[in-house]
Amino acid sequence: DAGVIQSPRHEVTEMGQEVTLRCKPISGHNSLFWYRQTMMRGLELLIYFNNNVPIDDSGMPEDRFSAKMPNASFSTLKIQPSEPRDSAVYFCASSAGTPGEAQYFGPGTRLTVL
Amino acid sequence: GEDVEQSLFLSVREGDSSVINCTYTDSSSTYLYWYKQEPGAGLQLLTYIFSNMDMKQDQRLTVLLNKKDKHLSLRIADTQTGDSAIYFCAAVFSGTYKYIFGTGTRLKVLA
């Protein structure tokens, strides 16, 4: 299996622009997680999907952030409009779905907002 | 609330053993995980232990769990320069899907 796939790997954009990050989970996994990693705050869970349904989005920082999972093999995280403080590494992870199952992380997208 | 703590840095000489420590607050944790993050990469699952176990060994890795003290450790035998990375401890609490991650321990292996 190719593991969790994320694109793009790097994104540089200007403040106010829309940013879309993409994730393909491991085939057969039915849970998907979006995380943000910064030096100051460490790893933060943004949102969790189970069977394509958002279960917990309490970690989404603001209304500027939105996430979708239209099918079992694809998810997006959108920031609109982007701000410099959104600069971070964004990770997608997937798991087989029962509580406590191991999560497998993608390589991340490094976002820089100028 | 739920919390997981780790020391920030550890430095060892190549060939020595490394011991990375983690403490957690909630005794209802069911799974405890160790991840490794190399520069510019995602988190790689290293090993895990269930809360009904005291020890788990996997090649050079040994995980010890002291439930009474809520203390978890990861021992890396014969540490190599390729082991230099950040190591994260994560706890999953009973009935939840949510990982609580520690701040990560940066391991530096000196040649």
PDB file of C-alpha atoms in Angstrom, chain B residues 2-3 8 16 22 30 34 36-38 42 55 57 65-66 72 88-89 99 101-102 108 111:
ATOM      1  CA  GLU B   2      -6.077  14.738  29.777  1.00  0.00           C
ATOM      2  CA  ASP B   3      -2.416  15.515  29.361  1.00  0.00           C
ATOM      3  CA  LEU B   8      12.190  17.986  25.393  1.00  0.00           C
ATOM      4  CA  ASP B  16      24.447   3.353  23.938  1.00  0.00           C
ATOM      5  CA  CYS B  22       6.406   9.944  29.016  1.00  0.00           C
ATOM      6  CA  THR B  30      -6.318   2.135  26.761  1.00  0.00           C
ATOM      7  CA  TRP B  34       5.223   5.839  20.162  1.00  0.00           C
ATOM      8  CA  LYS B  36       9.074   8.899  15.304  1.00  0.00           C
ATOM      9  CA  GLN B  37       9.315  12.068  13.229  1.00  0.00           C
ATOM     10  CA  GLU B  38      12.366  12.749  11.103  1.00  0.00           C
ATOM     11  CA  GLY B  42       5.329  12.732   8.861  1.00  0.00           C
ATOM     12  CA  MET B  55       6.143  -4.564  28.594  1.00  0.00           C
ATOM     13  CA  GLN B  57       9.641  -5.754  22.947  1.00  0.00           C
ATOM     14  CA  LEU B  65       4.343   0.717  31.122  1.00  0.00           C
ATOM     15  CA  ASN B  66       3.925   1.508  34.808  1.00  0.00           C
ATOM     16  CA  LEU B  72       5.582   5.025  29.812  1.00  0.00           C
ATOM     17  CA  PHE B  88       6.178  11.421  20.324  1.00  0.00           C
ATOM     18  CA  CYS B  89       4.225   9.567  22.941  1.00  0.00           C
ATOM     19  CA  TYR B  99      -4.969  10.884  20.519  1.00  0.00           C
ATOM     20  CA  PHE B 101       0.155  13.754  21.988  1.00  0.00           C
ATOM     21  CA  GLY B 102       3.100  14.724  24.110  1.00  0.00           C
ATOM     22  CA  LYS B 108      20.331  13.495  19.274  1.00  0.00           C
ATOM     23  CA  ALA B 111      28.885   9.629  16.719  1.00  0.00           C
TER      24      ALA B 111
END
